[in-house]
Coordinates of C-alpha atoms in Angstrom, one line a residue:
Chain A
X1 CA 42.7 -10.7 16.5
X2 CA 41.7 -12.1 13.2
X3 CA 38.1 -10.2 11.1
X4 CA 36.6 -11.8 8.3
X5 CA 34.2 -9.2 6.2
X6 CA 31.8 -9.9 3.7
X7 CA 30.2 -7.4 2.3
X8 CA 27.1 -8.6 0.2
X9 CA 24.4 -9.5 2.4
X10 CA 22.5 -10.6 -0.5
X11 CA 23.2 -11.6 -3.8
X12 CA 20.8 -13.2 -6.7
X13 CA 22.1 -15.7 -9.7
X14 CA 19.8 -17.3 -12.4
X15 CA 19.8 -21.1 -12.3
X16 CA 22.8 -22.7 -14.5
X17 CA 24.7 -19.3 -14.3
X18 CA 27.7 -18.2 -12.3
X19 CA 28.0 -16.0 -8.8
X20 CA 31.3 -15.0 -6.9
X21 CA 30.8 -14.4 -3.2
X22 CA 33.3 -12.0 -2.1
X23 CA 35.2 -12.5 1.2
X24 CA 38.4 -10.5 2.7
X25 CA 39.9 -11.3 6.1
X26 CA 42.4 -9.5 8.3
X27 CA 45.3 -11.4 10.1
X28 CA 48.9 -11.1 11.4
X29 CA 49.4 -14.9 10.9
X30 CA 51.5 -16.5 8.0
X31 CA 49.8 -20.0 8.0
X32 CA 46.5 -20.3 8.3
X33 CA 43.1 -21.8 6.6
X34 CA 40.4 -20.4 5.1
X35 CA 36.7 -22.3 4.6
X36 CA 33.5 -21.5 3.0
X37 CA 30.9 -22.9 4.8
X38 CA 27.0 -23.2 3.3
X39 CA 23.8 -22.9 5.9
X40 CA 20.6 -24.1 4.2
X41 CA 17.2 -23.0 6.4
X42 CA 18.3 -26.3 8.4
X43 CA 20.5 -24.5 10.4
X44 CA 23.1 -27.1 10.0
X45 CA 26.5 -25.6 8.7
X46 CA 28.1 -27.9 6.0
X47 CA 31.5 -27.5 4.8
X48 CA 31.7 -26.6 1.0
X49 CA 35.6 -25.7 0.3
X50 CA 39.0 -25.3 2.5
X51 CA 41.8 -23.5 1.5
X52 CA 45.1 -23.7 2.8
X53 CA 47.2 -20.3 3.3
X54 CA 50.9 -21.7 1.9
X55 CA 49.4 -23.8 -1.2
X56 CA 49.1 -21.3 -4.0
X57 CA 47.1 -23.1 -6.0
X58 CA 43.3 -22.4 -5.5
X59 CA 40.8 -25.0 -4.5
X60 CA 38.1 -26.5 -6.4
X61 CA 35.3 -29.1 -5.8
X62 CA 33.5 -29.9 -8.5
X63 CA 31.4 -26.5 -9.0
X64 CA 32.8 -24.4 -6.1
X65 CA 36.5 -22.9 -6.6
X66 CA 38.3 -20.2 -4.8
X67 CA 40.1 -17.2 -6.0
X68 CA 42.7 -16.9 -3.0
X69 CA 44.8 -13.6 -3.2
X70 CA 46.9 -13.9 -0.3
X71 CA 48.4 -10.4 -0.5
X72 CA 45.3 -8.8 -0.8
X73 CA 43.7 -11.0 1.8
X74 CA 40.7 -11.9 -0.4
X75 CA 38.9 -15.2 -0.5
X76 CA 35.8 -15.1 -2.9
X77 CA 33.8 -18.3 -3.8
X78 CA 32.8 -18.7 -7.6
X79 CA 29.7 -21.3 -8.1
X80 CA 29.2 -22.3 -11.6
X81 CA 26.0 -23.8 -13.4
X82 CA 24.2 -22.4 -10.1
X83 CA 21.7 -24.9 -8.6
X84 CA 18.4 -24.3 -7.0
X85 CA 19.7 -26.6 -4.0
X86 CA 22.5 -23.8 -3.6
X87 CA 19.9 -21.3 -2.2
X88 CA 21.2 -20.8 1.7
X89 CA 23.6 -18.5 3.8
X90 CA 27.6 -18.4 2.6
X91 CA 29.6 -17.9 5.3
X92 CA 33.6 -17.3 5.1
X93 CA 35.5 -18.4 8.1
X94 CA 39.3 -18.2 9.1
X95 CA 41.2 -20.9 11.4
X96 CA 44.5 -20.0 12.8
X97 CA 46.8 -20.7 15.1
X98 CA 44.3 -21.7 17.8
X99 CA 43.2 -25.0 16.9
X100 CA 40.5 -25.3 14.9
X101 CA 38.7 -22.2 16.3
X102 CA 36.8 -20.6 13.5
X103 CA 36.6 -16.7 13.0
X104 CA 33.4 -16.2 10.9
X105 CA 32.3 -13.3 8.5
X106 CA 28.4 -12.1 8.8
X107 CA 27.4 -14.1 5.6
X108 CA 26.0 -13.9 2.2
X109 CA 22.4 -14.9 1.4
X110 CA 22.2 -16.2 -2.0
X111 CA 19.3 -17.0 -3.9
X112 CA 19.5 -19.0 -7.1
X113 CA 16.5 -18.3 -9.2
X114 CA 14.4 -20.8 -11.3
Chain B
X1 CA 25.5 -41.5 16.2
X2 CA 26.2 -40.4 12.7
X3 CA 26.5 -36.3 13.0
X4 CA 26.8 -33.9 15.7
X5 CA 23.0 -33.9 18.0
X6 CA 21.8 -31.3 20.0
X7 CA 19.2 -30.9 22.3
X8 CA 16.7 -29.3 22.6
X9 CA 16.2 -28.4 19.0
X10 CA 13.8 -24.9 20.2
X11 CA 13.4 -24.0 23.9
X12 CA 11.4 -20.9 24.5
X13 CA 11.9 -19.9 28.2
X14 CA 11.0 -16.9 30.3
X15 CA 13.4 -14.0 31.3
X16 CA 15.6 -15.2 34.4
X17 CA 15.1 -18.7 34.1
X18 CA 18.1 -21.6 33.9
X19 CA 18.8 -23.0 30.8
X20 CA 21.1 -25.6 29.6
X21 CA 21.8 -26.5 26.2
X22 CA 23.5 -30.5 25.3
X23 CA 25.5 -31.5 22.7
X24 CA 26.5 -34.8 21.7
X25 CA 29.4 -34.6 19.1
X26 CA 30.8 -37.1 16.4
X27 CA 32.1 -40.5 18.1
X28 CA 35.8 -39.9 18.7
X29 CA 36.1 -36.4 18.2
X30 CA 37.9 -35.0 20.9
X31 CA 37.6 -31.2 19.7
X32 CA 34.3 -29.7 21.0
X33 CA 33.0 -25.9 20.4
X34 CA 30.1 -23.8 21.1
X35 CA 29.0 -20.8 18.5
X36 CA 26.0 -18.5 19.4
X37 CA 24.4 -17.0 16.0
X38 CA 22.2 -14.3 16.5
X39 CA 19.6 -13.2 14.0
X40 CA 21.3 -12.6 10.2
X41 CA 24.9 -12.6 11.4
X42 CA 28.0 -15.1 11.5
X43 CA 28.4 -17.6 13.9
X44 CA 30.6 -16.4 17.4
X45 CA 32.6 -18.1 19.1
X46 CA 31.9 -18.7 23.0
X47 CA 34.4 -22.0 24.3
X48 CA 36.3 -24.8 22.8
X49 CA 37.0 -27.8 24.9
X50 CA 39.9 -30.2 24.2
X51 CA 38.8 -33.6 25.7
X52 CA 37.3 -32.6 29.3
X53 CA 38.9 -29.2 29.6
X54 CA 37.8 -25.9 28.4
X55 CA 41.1 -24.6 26.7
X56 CA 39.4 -21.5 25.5
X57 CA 36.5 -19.8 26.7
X58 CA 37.2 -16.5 26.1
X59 CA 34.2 -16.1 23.8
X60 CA 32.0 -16.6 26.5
X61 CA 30.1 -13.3 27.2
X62 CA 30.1 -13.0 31.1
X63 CA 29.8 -15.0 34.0
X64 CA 26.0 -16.1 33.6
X65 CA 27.1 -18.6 30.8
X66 CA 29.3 -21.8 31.3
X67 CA 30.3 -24.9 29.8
X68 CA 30.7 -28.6 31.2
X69 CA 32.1 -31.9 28.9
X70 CA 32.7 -34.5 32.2
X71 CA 33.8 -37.0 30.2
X72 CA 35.2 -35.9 27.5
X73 CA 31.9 -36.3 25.1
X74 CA 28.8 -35.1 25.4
X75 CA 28.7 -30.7 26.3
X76 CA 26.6 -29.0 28.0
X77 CA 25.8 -25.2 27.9
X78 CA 24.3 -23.3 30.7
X79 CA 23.0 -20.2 30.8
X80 CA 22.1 -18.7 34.3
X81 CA 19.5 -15.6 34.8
X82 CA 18.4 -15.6 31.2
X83 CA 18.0 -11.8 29.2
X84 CA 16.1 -10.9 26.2
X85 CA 19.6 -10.7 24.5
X86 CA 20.9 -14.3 24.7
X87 CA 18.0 -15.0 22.3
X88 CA 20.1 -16.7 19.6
X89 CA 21.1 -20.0 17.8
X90 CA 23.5 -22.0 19.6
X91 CA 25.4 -24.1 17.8
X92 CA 27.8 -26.8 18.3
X93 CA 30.7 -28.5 16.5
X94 CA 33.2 -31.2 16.5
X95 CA 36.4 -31.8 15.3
X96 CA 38.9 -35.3 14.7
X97 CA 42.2 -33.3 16.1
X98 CA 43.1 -29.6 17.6
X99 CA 46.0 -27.2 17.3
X100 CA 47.0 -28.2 13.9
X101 CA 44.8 -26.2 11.6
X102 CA 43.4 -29.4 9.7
X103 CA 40.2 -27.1 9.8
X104 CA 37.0 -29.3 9.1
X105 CA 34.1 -28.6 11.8
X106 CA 30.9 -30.6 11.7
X107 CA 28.2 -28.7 13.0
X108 CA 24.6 -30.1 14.4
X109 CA 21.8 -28.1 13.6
X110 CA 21.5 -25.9 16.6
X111 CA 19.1 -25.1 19.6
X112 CA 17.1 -22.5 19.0
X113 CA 16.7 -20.6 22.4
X114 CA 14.1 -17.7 23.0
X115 CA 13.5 -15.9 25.7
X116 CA 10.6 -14.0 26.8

């Protein structure tokens, strides 16, 4: 069975600065994805970044990019020039074998502060 | 419609009562899953239906809970006997394909569902 642990369940950033979320995941499997996924008080979970286990080149969209250390099994999202908007629950998930079941970590609330 | 809808958005209901829960994914989506979040934790995993069949549902926590999608679209979640303890989020997502790890779930925003 796959775990995903995050272990900040809080973490604070000034607006326009930089915050890593850290995220490490346990798993038998060779090829598999990782996601970060965002939950703002609307409950709705949106998709912010996907990496994919056998590219070794991290992801990146626009201010979100991954650090992916597949050896290490460690995921951590970087947001630069930190928003107010970006204020919600982080949550890293895993997706395996099994469709596109997702294994999810306990989460991160971030604050970005005016 | 547009996203992933569920209904009801809050349903507060009284200990031992019947519950269901409906979700009406993305147009086309043939990937449908239920997640129950509790209260400051991640989202877990309860069933996964591929078209009208449920080909996992090992999340789901014990007989009192099952899962219907007649026709392939629309879900719904049923809960039997409610308990205190099934007070959670419920969420429910939708996918374009299944088995081959393209990853993306939309999510709709939940039913919140208390019980007293």
């Amino acid at each position: 069975a796959q775990t995903v642990t995050q272990s900040q369940p809080e973490m604070s950033v000034q607006e326009a600065e930089t915050v890593t979320l850290s995220c490490t995941y346990d798993t038998s499997e060779n090829n598999y994805y990782l996601f970060w996924y965002k939950q703002p008080p609307s409950r709705q979970m949106i998709l912010v970044i996907r990496q994919e286990a056998y590219k070794q080149q991290n992801a990146t969209e626009n201010r979100f990019s991954v650090n992916f250390q597949k050896a290490a099994k460690s995921f951590s999202l970087k947001i630069s020039d930190s928003q107010l908007g970006d204020t919600a629950m982080y949550f890293c998930a895993f997706s395996g074998r099994a469709g596109n079941m997702l294994t999810f970590g306990g989460g991160t609330r971030l604050m970005v502060k005016p | 419609g547009a996203g992933v809808s569920q209904t009801p958005s809050n349903k507060v209901t009284e200990k031992g009562k019947y519950v269901e829960l409906r979700c009406d994914p993305i147009s086309g989506h043939t990937a449908l899953y239920w997640y129950r979040q509790s209260l400051g934790q991640g989202p877990e995993f309860l069933i996964y239906f591929q078209g009208t069949g449920a080909a996992d549902d090992s999340g789901l926590p014990n007989d009192r809970f099952f899962a219907v999608r007649p026709e392939g679209s629309v879900s719904t979640l049923k809960i039997q006997r409610t308990e205190r303890g099934d007070s959670a989020v419920y969420l429910c997502a939708s996918s374009l394909t299944s088995g081959k790890n393209t990853g993306e779930l939309f999510f709709g925003e939940g039913s919140r569902l208390t019980v007293l």
